[in-house]
Amino acid sequence: MKKEEMLFSIVQSAAICGIKAEIIYVEADAGDGLPMFLMVGYLSSQVKEAQERVKTAMKNSGLRLQPRKVTVNLSPADLRKDGSGYDLPIAVAVLAAYGYIPQEALQDVLFAGELSLNGEIRPIRGILPMVRRAAREGLKSCIIPKANEREGAVIEGIRVIGVSSLREVIDYLNGVEDIIPAVFDMKAVLQNSKADNGEDFKNINGQEAVKRAAEVAVAGMHNLLLIGPPGAGKSMTAKCIPGILPGLSLEESLGISEIYSVAGMLGENEPLIKKRPFRAPHHTISPQALAGGGKIPRPGEVSLAHRGVLFLDELPEFRREAVEILRQPMEEHQVCISRMSGSFVYPANTMLVAAMNPCRCGYYPDGRCTCTEAEVHHYLGKVSQPILDRIDISIEAPEIGYEQLVSGRENESSESIRERVVRAHEVQKRRYAGTGIHFNADLSVEDIRKYCPLGKEENQMLESAFKKLRLSARAYHRIIKVSRTIADLEGSAGIRCSHIAEAICYRAAERKFWI
């Protein structure tokens, strides 16, 4: 074999980054009857260890290679390579250089997978975005671990081959064994998925204003804050929200599933997220776990709740730095994490639902409150005004009376509320078709001018509220977006004074406690 025939490149190593692996070997005595690897290209320890896994896996798969020096260069050299998914592409490239695999069989194919020492191929994280990127780049096939097969098959327009061992890969690429590509009917799965069957609004007596606020919040995917004494039904209301969330579109389902794939949270039998996420982390969570990060960056809870709900119960009990780190995701709908090895951007278009007491004992301003004025201000001060400004709807949940608890009145069910929410979402879907906007909460200032025109009376009402409540510009725009959602729920083409009045009321509880 000539030297120029030994040098070749494959783009299959990591389609997500466009990394190429170049293999060249020269005559040399490795001493132990195995190839001697030299791997270069800004590698993490996991990737450096791949040489030992690859050599041992090939030996235990019954392959006998001449003891030559093998140089593996992963380019570009200024991009750090991390993860165990490089094992399979490196092994395939080396075997192709030795002639065990025809090089033409590697054209337009993505390889990804971790090798065990006995030659088995183990699953890895992030297969879904890899396969999706490979399809966009025009590749024709993906050879991935069998355990990741259904996850990769979610993507249409590309053949997904699941393999269990290195020997199976060799036989398939040489035409000895035929493997049927995996198939996954994504549309049918989403159509057959049912709404969350958790808590139901019919089990909440009273609190009609709170339930209305939750309906408006979900209809426009607005951030919601519930304030009230212990036992008022704040947490119960939040747990009922999944039951009125609308279904996912194909695009939304894929976007959420990609995040869970990168986090390693997609099951072998559940390769697709079919319902909007509902994440409820404990208040002891760290800022890194909430927003994402770590030595090896991973999506945080705010990204895992993408296109769904992030519920923060007992909001003031969360570490202040953890709550404040949500400012940017709440505004820009993404989390940007910078490290020396590079920058990572995770989607975070999340509906924030928070619940809190008005003071530490929970009864302010009731006569039962045992807190001093300073203690009340200290407790409320744990939630900063910038965070409050980013919350569209804040509503007071009053204490429930005995008469309401024992009332035999039949409450409206989550299914009935969900029907109105779905109709409002359909209105928004038609209005924003082709714009990249999904919900009223996504509107920018420019979009508000275009889609939320106001009449003279409506402008006068907003001006009065702006001055009396001393609203910020951000709060002003959020009132308009909530008004647009209320109008959509009522089937109104334009925003009326009644819609604005209701939206303004959803800022009143915030001002009552914080002024």
C-alpha positions as a printed NumPy array, in Angstrom:
array([[  0.   ,   0.   ,   0.   ],
       [  1.357,   3.406,  -0.975],
       [  1.669,   6.164,   1.557],
       [ -0.862,   8.372,  -0.242],
       [ -3.388,   5.549,   0.009],
       [ -2.851,   5.32 ,   3.748],
       [ -3.702,   8.97 ,   4.361],
       [ -7.367,   9.83 ,   4.319],
       [ -9.93 ,  11.738,   6.34 ],
       [-13.427,  11.104,   7.62 ],
       [-15.975,  13.692,   8.689],
       [-17.922,  11.087,  10.587],
       [-16.107,  11.47 ,  13.912],
       [-18.347,  14.203,  15.265],
       [-20.768,  15.754,  12.839],
       [-21.832,  18.24 ,  15.479],
       [-18.462,  20.014,  15.358],
       [-17.346,  19.085,  11.846],
       [-14.285,  17.295,  13.257],
       [-12.126,  15.219,  10.912],
       [ -9.904,  12.295,  11.821],
       [ -6.79 ,  11.806,   9.703],
       [ -5.023,   8.442,   9.916],
       [ -1.531,   7.636,   8.686],
       [  0.682,   4.75 ,   9.661],
       [  4.349,   3.993,   9.024],
       [  6.416,   0.86 ,   9.408],
       [  7.565,   0.487,  13.006],
       [  7.86 ,  -2.299,  15.555],
       [  5.413,  -1.649,  18.377],
       [  6.967,  -4.429,  20.416],
       [  3.775,  -6.058,  21.733],
       [  2.269,  -7.175,  18.444],
       [ -0.254,  -4.308,  18.487],
       [ -0.307,  -0.948,  16.672],
       [  1.341,   1.906,  18.53 ],
       [ -1.014,   4.875,  18.643],
       [ -0.119,   8.547,  18.649],
       [ -3.173,  10.761,  19.025],
       [ -3.005,  14.531,  18.583],
       [ -5.472,  17.405,  18.222],
       [ -6.243,  19.047,  21.627],
       [ -7.741,  15.979,  23.301],
       [ -9.391,  15.489,  26.681],
       [ -8.349,  12.567,  28.858],
       [-11.422,  10.606,  27.694],
       [-10.353,  10.895,  24.064],
       [ -6.708,  10.094,  24.862],
       [ -7.841,   6.898,  26.588],
       [ -9.624,   5.896,  23.365],
       [ -6.368,   4.484,  21.995],
       [ -6.251,   1.819,  24.698],
       [ -9.937,   0.986,  24.342],
       [ -9.634,   0.764,  20.547],
       [ -6.514,  -1.443,  20.603],
       [ -7.928,  -3.831,  23.181],
       [-11.361,  -3.961,  21.524],
       [ -9.808,  -4.824,  18.159],
       [ -7.648,  -7.553,  19.716],
       [-10.6  ,  -9.076,  21.588],
       [-12.676,  -8.946,  18.404],
       [-10.245, -11.358,  16.788],
       [ -8.441,  -8.788,  14.624],
       [ -4.697,  -9.185,  14.094],
       [ -2.963,  -5.995,  13.036],
       [  0.652,  -5.548,  12.022],
       [  2.64 ,  -3.698,  14.734],
       [  2.91 ,  -0.301,  13.1  ],
       [  2.948,   3.207,  14.434],
       [ -0.482,   4.788,  13.867],
       [ -0.925,   8.56 ,  14.071],
       [ -4.465,   9.845,  14.614],
       [ -4.969,  13.573,  14.12 ],
       [ -8.327,  15.057,  15.095],
       [ -8.745,  18.425,  13.453],
       [ -9.25 ,  21.331,  13.877],
       [ -6.454,  21.371,  16.416],
       [ -7.757,  24.438,  18.285],
       [-11.071,  22.801,  19.222],
       [-11.045,  20.619,  22.329],
       [-12.417,  17.11 ,  21.768],
       [-14.31 ,  15.537,  24.64 ],
       [-16.402,  12.423,  25.218],
       [-16.216,   8.708,  24.481],
       [-18.113,   8.864,  21.179],
       [-14.831,   9.048,  19.24 ],
       [-13.968,   5.389,  19.953],
       [-15.926,   3.859,  17.072],
       [-14.912,   6.345,  14.34 ],
       [-11.247,   6.038,  15.336],
       [-11.446,   2.244,  15.276],
       [-13.18 ,   2.289,  11.866],
       [-10.6  ,   4.684,  10.429],
       [ -7.698,   2.541,  11.672],
       [ -9.278,  -0.643,  10.3  ],
       [ -9.83 ,   1.074,   6.949],
       [ -6.156,   2.089,   6.884],
       [ -5.188,  -1.543,   7.507],
       [ -7.533,  -2.737,   4.757],
       [-10.126,  -4.5  ,   6.892],
       [-12.802,  -2.065,   5.681],
       [-13.127,  -0.601,   2.147],
       [-12.602,   3.135,   2.294],
       [-15.488,   3.781,  -0.123],
       [-17.825,   2.329,   2.51 ],
       [-17.026,   5.329,   4.724],
       [-18.323,   7.946,   2.313],
       [-21.203,  10.061,   3.671],
       [-21.484,   7.99 ,   6.861],
       [-21.483,   9.192,  10.452],
       [-19.938,   6.941,  13.112],
       [-20.366,   7.46 ,  16.854],
       [-20.103,   5.149,  19.836],
       [-18.04 ,   4.048,  22.82 ],
       [-16.093,   0.786,  22.704],
       [-15.828,  -1.6  ,  25.613],
       [-12.707,  -3.733,  25.989],
       [-14.444,  -6.811,  24.578],
       [-15.508,  -4.978,  21.402],
       [-19.096,  -4.178,  22.378],
       [-20.454,  -0.766,  21.401],
       [-21.983,   1.2  ,  24.242],
       [-24.468,   4.096,  24.046],
       [-23.395,   7.717,  24.311],
       [-25.087,  11.055,  25.009],
       [-26.104,  13.5  ,  22.303],
       [-26.917,  11.088,  19.469],
       [-30.081,  12.954,  18.445],
       [-28.418,  16.327,  17.671],
       [-25.527,  14.483,  15.97 ],
       [-27.859,  12.637,  13.61 ],
       [-29.907,  15.764,  12.973],
       [-26.768,  17.709,  12.049],
       [-25.585,  14.844,   9.856],
       [-28.879,  14.929,   7.956],
       [-28.533,  18.691,   7.424],
       [-24.967,  18.197,   6.158],
       [-26.195,  15.742,   3.52 ],
       [-24.786,  12.524,   4.971],
       [-26.634,   9.377,   3.948],
       [-26.165,   6.99 ,   6.872],
       [-25.381,   6.891,  10.577],
       [-23.819,   3.912,  12.339],
       [-24.484,   4.294,  16.051],
       [-24.859,   2.105,  19.163],
       [-27.844,  -0.237,  19.154],
       [-29.076,   1.307,  22.419],
       [-29.225,   4.73 ,  20.686],
       [-30.922,   3.352,  17.574],
       [-34.489,   4.533,  18.265],
       [-33.208,   7.928,  19.368],
       [-31.355,   8.453,  16.094],
       [-34.263,   7.102,  14.017],
       [-36.38 ,  10.066,  15.118],
       [-34.656,  12.101,  12.382],
       [-36.104,  11.643,   8.908],
       [-34.137,  11.617,   5.663],
       [-31.134,   9.588,   6.835],
       [-30.489,   5.84 ,   7.346],
       [-29.828,   4.932,  10.979],
       [-28.014,   1.647,  11.582],
       [-27.795,   0.336,  15.143],
       [-24.822,  -1.944,  15.909],
       [-23.842,  -3.915,  19.003],
       [-20.188,  -4.763,  18.378],
       [-17.132,  -3.791,  16.388],
       [-17.235,  -7.113,  14.525],
       [-20.817,  -6.352,  13.446],
       [-19.666,  -2.984,  12.048],
       [-16.895,  -4.668,  10.031],
       [-19.26 ,  -7.289,   8.604],
       [-21.839,  -4.654,   7.672],
       [-19.347,  -2.365,   5.925],
       [-17.943,  -5.337,   4.002],
       [-21.394,  -6.448,   2.889],
       [-21.23 ,  -9.715,   4.834],
       [-24.165,  -8.807,   7.078],
       [-27.247,  -6.766,   6.225],
       [-28.777,  -4.61 ,   8.963],
       [-32.275,  -3.161,   8.554],
       [-32.304,   0.595,   9.3  ],
       [-34.306,   1.673,  12.336],
       [-37.674,   3.339,  11.738],
       [-39.541,   5.678,  14.082],
       [-42.871,   7.281,  13.188],
       [-42.501,  10.555,  15.044],
       [-45.775,  12.092,  13.847],
       [-47.84 ,   9.098,  14.912],
       [-46.236,   9.045,  18.353],
       [-47.007,  12.735,  18.958],
       [-50.574,  12.395,  17.684],
       [-51.245,   9.478,  20.02 ],
       [-49.703,  11.134,  23.066],
       [-52.167,  12.194,  25.731],
       [-52.224,  15.22 ,  27.994],
       [-50.582,  14.92 ,  31.388],
       [-52.919,  13.131,  33.799],
       [-51.546,  14.662,  36.985],
       [-53.417,  16.972,  39.323],
       [-56.751,  18.379,  38.114],
       [-58.1  ,  21.885,  38.665],
       [-61.484,  20.417,  39.609],
       [-59.918,  19.359,  42.924],
       [-59.182,  22.975,  43.904],
       [-62.062,  24.645,  45.723],
       [-62.279,  28.415,  45.486],
       [-59.284,  30.413,  44.213],
       [-61.103,  31.326,  40.994],
       [-58.838,  34.329,  40.399],
       [-55.748,  32.152,  40.83 ],
       [-57.042,  29.54 ,  38.396],
       [-57.879,  32.272,  35.898],
       [-54.36 ,  33.678,  36.21 ],
       [-52.901,  30.195,  35.598],
       [-55.088,  29.813,  32.501],
       [-53.944,  33.161,  31.087],
       [-50.315,  32.346,  31.89 ],
       [-50.421,  28.997,  30.067],
       [-52.371,  30.443,  27.118],
       [-49.503,  32.827,  26.365],
       [-46.696,  30.912,  28.151],
       [-46.206,  33.86 ,  30.516],
       [-44.167,  33.726,  33.726],
       [-46.383,  33.367,  36.808],
       [-45.849,  34.197,  40.501],
       [-48.274,  32.963,  43.194],
       [-48.153,  34.753,  46.567],
       [-50.109,  33.65 ,  49.618],
       [-50.173,  32.021,  53.048],
       [-49.413,  28.332,  53.661],
       [-52.143,  25.973,  52.497],
       [-53.731,  28.427,  50.054],
       [-53.264,  26.043,  47.122],
       [-50.248,  27.643,  45.433],
       [-48.294,  24.423,  44.926],
       [-51.453,  22.536,  44.017],
       [-52.236,  25.109,  41.329],
       [-48.744,  24.789,  39.887],
       [-49.011,  20.993,  39.806],
       [-52.274,  21.299,  37.878],
       [-50.633,  23.329,  35.106],
       [-49.269,  20.29 ,  33.167],
       [-52.872,  19.176,  32.681],
       [-53.755,  22.304,  30.68 ],
       [-50.572,  22.569,  28.636],
       [-51.161,  22.101,  24.884],
       [-49.451,  19.384,  22.876],
       [-46.043,  19.716,  21.28 ],
       [-45.386,  20.42 ,  17.622],
       [-42.809,  18.324,  15.732],
       [-40.284,  21.155,  15.88 ],
       [-40.757,  21.715,  19.607],
       [-40.551,  18.003,  20.401],
       [-37.285,  17.659,  18.491],
       [-35.795,  20.718,  20.177],
       [-36.641,  19.448,  23.672],
       [-35.487,  15.918,  22.85 ],
       [-32.106,  17.234,  21.688],
       [-31.55 ,  18.86 ,  25.075],
       [-32.447,  15.661,  26.917],
       [-30.213,  13.69 ,  24.548],
       [-27.215,  15.894,  25.368],
       [-28.019,  15.507,  29.079],
       [-28.206,  11.713,  28.692],
       [-31.822,  11.637,  29.867],
       [-33.502,   9.956,  26.884],
       [-34.425,   6.337,  27.556],
       [-33.86 ,   3.561,  25.026],
       [-37.614,   2.975,  24.816],
       [-38.532,   6.677,  25.037],
       [-36.371,   8.376,  22.403],
       [-38.683,  11.364,  22.03 ],
       [-40.106,  13.857,  24.516],
       [-43.843,  13.793,  23.837],
       [-45.114,  16.179,  26.52 ],
       [-44.071,  19.611,  27.637],
       [-41.565,  19.294,  30.494],
       [-42.48 ,  20.195,  34.054],
       [-39.369,  20.593,  36.212],
       [-39.601,  21.316,  39.936],
       [-36.097,  21.475,  41.498],
       [-35.641,  21.715,  45.271],
       [-34.685,  25.093,  46.718],
       [-31.234,  23.76 ,  47.716],
       [-30.229,  23.497,  44.041],
       [-26.932,  25.152,  43.037],
       [-26.742,  27.931,  40.429],
       [-24.844,  25.604,  38.074],
       [-27.497,  22.881,  38.316],
       [-30.268,  25.425,  37.755],
       [-28.814,  27.327,  34.803],
       [-26.344,  24.726,  33.512],
       [-22.573,  24.503,  33.589],
       [-20.027,  22.495,  35.498],
       [-16.511,  21.435,  34.554],
       [-18.   ,  19.568,  31.626],
       [-20.983,  21.815,  30.718],
       [-24.405,  20.194,  30.847],
       [-27.903,  21.649,  30.409],
       [-29.431,  22.903,  33.656],
       [-33.004,  22.749,  34.904],
       [-33.989,  25.905,  33.033],
       [-32.964,  24.249,  29.741],
       [-34.528,  20.907,  30.668],
       [-37.779,  22.863,  31.07 ],
       [-37.467,  24.339,  27.552],
       [-40.912,  24.885,  25.994],
       [-42.405,  23.694,  29.272],
       [-42.647,  24.79 ,  32.908],
       [-39.955,  25.459,  35.513],
       [-41.629,  25.48 ,  38.936],
       [-39.751,  27.121,  41.823],
       [-41.653,  26.488,  45.041],
       [-40.748,  28.699,  48.03 ],
       [-38.92 ,  31.138,  45.748],
       [-37.205,  33.23 ,  48.505],
       [-35.645,  30.064,  49.93 ],
       [-33.591,  29.54 ,  46.779],
       [-30.048,  30.878,  46.909],
       [-30.073,  34.46 ,  45.683],
       [-27.305,  33.859,  43.13 ],
       [-29.274,  30.908,  41.747],
       [-32.392,  33.01 ,  41.185],
       [-30.476,  36.004,  39.814],
       [-28.732,  33.793,  37.267],
       [-32.145,  33.317,  35.63 ],
       [-32.291,  36.958,  34.499],
       [-30.619,  36.359,  31.143],
       [-32.497,  33.111,  30.294],
       [-35.831,  34.748,  31.132],
       [-35.068,  37.622,  28.766],
       [-33.092,  35.993,  25.944],
       [-34.547,  32.449,  26.178],
       [-31.141,  30.812,  26.119],
       [-28.198,  30.093,  28.405],
       [-24.667,  30.882,  27.272],
       [-21.878,  29.106,  29.195],
       [-18.292,  30.122,  28.458],
       [-15.276,  27.975,  29.258],
       [-11.668,  28.011,  28.149],
       [-12.481,  25.051,  25.918],
       [-15.286,  26.952,  24.183],
       [-18.774,  28.414,  24.54 ],
       [-21.957,  26.393,  24.915],
       [-25.448,  27.725,  24.176],
       [-28.514,  25.851,  25.448],
       [-32.131,  26.837,  24.656],
       [-34.129,  28.033,  27.672],
       [-37.486,  29.321,  26.438],
       [-39.243,  28.382,  29.64 ],
       [-42.436,  29.363,  31.407],
       [-41.394,  30.163,  34.97 ],
       [-43.954,  29.413,  37.674],
       [-42.963,  30.451,  41.208],
       [-44.732,  30.303,  44.563],
       [-43.889,  32.094,  47.789],
       [-45.222,  33.248,  51.134],
       [-45.524,  37.001,  51.815],
       [-43.209,  36.656,  54.817],
       [-41.239,  34.004,  56.694],
       [-44.186,  32.936,  58.898],
       [-46.464,  33.186,  55.88 ],
       [-49.319,  35.368,  57.198],
       [-48.348,  38.981,  56.42 ],
       [-50.285,  41.309,  56.499],
       [-52.752,  39.197,  58.531],
       [-52.938,  39.829,  62.273],
       [-51.466,  36.371,  62.876],
       [-48.143,  37.458,  61.364],
       [-45.334,  37.27 ,  63.941],
       [-42.681,  38.906,  61.742],
       [-41.331,  42.384,  62.367],
       [-41.435,  44.935,  59.582],
       [-37.696,  44.524,  59.098],
       [-38.054,  40.738,  58.827],
       [-40.797,  41.112,  56.226],
       [-38.663,  43.464,  54.127],
       [-35.661,  41.157,  54.48 ],
       [-37.698,  38.139,  53.357],
       [-39.265,  39.898,  50.373],
       [-35.906,  41.437,  49.525],
       [-34.596,  37.985,  48.645],
       [-36.514,  38.345,  45.382],
       [-35.07 ,  41.312,  43.513],
       [-37.058,  43.836,  41.496],
       [-35.312,  42.834,  38.218],
       [-36.633,  39.302,  38.689],
       [-40.124,  40.592,  39.492],
       [-40.053,  42.762,  36.376],
       [-39.508,  39.629,  34.29 ],
       [-42.627,  37.976,  35.709],
       [-45.687,  38.728,  33.607],
       [-48.379,  37.712,  36.083],
       [-48.268,  37.913,  39.878],
       [-51.424,  36.994,  41.751],
       [-52.351,  36.769,  45.418],
       [-53.744,  33.434,  46.603],
       [-55.887,  34.252,  49.657],
       [-56.539,  31.846,  52.469],
       [-59.323,  29.35 ,  51.73 ],
       [-62.335,  29.503,  54.07 ],
       [-64.143,  26.543,  55.599],
       [-67.248,  27.157,  53.505],
       [-65.217,  26.823,  50.308],
       [-63.604,  23.594,  51.49 ],
       [-66.909,  21.85 ,  52.236],
       [-68.789,  23.349,  49.31 ],
       [-70.402,  20.74 ,  47.063],
       [-69.938,  22.958,  44.025],
       [-68.475,  21.197,  41.   ],
       [-65.295,  22.918,  39.865],
       [-64.197,  23.305,  36.251],
       [-61.897,  20.499,  35.143],
       [-58.443,  20.825,  33.622],
       [-59.762,  19.309,  30.392],
       [-62.281,  22.12 ,  29.981],
       [-59.656,  24.795,  30.685],
       [-57.228,  23.102,  28.302],
       [-59.72 ,  23.4  ,  25.443],
       [-59.707,  27.2  ,  25.792],
       [-55.925,  27.242,  26.076],
       [-55.551,  25.157,  22.913],
       [-57.874,  27.522,  21.005],
       [-55.784,  30.51 ,  22.129],
       [-52.609,  28.727,  21.019],
       [-54.149,  28.034,  17.615],
       [-54.893,  31.746,  17.25 ],
       [-51.263,  32.571,  18.043],
       [-50.015,  29.853,  15.706],
       [-51.92 ,  31.376,  12.791],
       [-50.93 ,  34.929,  13.687],
       [-47.207,  34.191,  13.938],
       [-46.948,  31.621,  11.133],
       [-43.539,  31.778,   9.471],
       [-42.091,  34.295,  11.965],
       [-40.377,  31.939,  14.41 ],
       [-42.637,  33.237,  17.205],
       [-44.653,  30.589,  19.039],
       [-46.444,  32.393,  21.876],
       [-47.318,  35.923,  22.953],
       [-44.634,  35.747,  25.638],
       [-42.004,  35.509,  22.866],
       [-42.83 ,  38.931,  21.417],
       [-40.049,  41.508,  21.257],
       [-40.638,  45.266,  21.561],
       [-40.76 ,  45.565,  17.784],
       [-43.179,  42.643,  17.559],
       [-45.45 ,  44.274,  20.14 ],
       [-45.779,  47.368,  17.957],
       [-46.71 ,  45.152,  15.   ],
       [-49.057,  42.621,  16.597],
       [-50.481,  44.52 ,  19.584],
       [-51.819,  47.88 ,  18.346],
       [-53.73 ,  49.882,  20.94 ],
       [-56.537,  52.415,  20.589],
       [-56.683,  55.824,  22.229],
       [-58.615,  54.661,  25.316],
       [-56.326,  51.681,  25.81 ],
       [-53.246,  53.913,  25.623],
       [-54.728,  56.307,  28.177],
       [-55.436,  53.445,  30.59 ],
       [-51.881,  52.147,  30.242],
       [-50.432,  55.609,  30.736],
       [-52.371,  56.044,  33.964],
       [-51.254,  52.653,  35.285],
       [-47.659,  53.303,  34.277],
       [-47.514,  56.491,  36.335],
       [-49.495,  55.313,  39.364],
       [-47.739,  51.956,  39.738],
       [-44.342,  53.372,  38.7  ],
       [-43.86 ,  50.574,  36.229],
       [-40.649,  49.906,  34.374],
       [-40.522,  49.769,  30.581],
       [-40.207,  45.98 ,  30.796],
       [-43.345,  45.717,  32.967],
       [-45.204,  48.009,  30.53 ],
       [-44.461,  45.72 ,  27.585],
       [-45.353,  42.613,  29.572],
       [-48.765,  44.065,  30.418],
       [-49.415,  44.497,  26.7  ],
       [-48.367,  40.902,  25.973],
       [-50.639,  39.562,  28.702],
       [-53.473,  41.735,  27.338],
       [-52.936,  40.16 ,  23.923],
       [-53.287,  36.7  ,  25.481],
       [-56.491,  37.641,  27.33 ],
       [-57.908,  38.932,  24.052],
       [-56.979,  35.654,  22.344],
       [-58.778,  33.666,  25.059],
       [-61.922,  35.716,  24.416],
       [-61.563,  35.451,  20.644],
       [-61.118,  39.207,  20.253],
       [-59.148,  40.455,  17.238],
       [-58.051,  43.609,  19.075],
       [-56.951,  44.511,  22.592],
       [-59.675,  46.258,  24.594],
       [-59.684,  48.226,  27.847],
       [-61.107,  45.237,  29.735],
       [-58.149,  43.112,  28.633],
       [-55.658,  45.751,  29.754],
       [-57.462,  46.217,  33.084],
       [-57.18 ,  42.503,  33.84 ],
       [-53.511,  42.456,  32.846],
       [-52.82 ,  45.435,  35.146],
       [-54.496,  43.59 ,  38.026],
       [-51.909,  40.855,  37.601],
       [-49.229,  43.364,  38.689],
       [-51.187,  44.586,  41.712],
       [-50.256,  41.748,  44.084],
       [-46.584,  42.394,  43.392],
       [-46.943,  46.098,  44.246],
       [-49.067,  45.413,  47.323],
       [-46.299,  43.437,  48.973],
       [-43.147,  45.169,  47.702],
       [-44.041,  48.862,  48.101]])
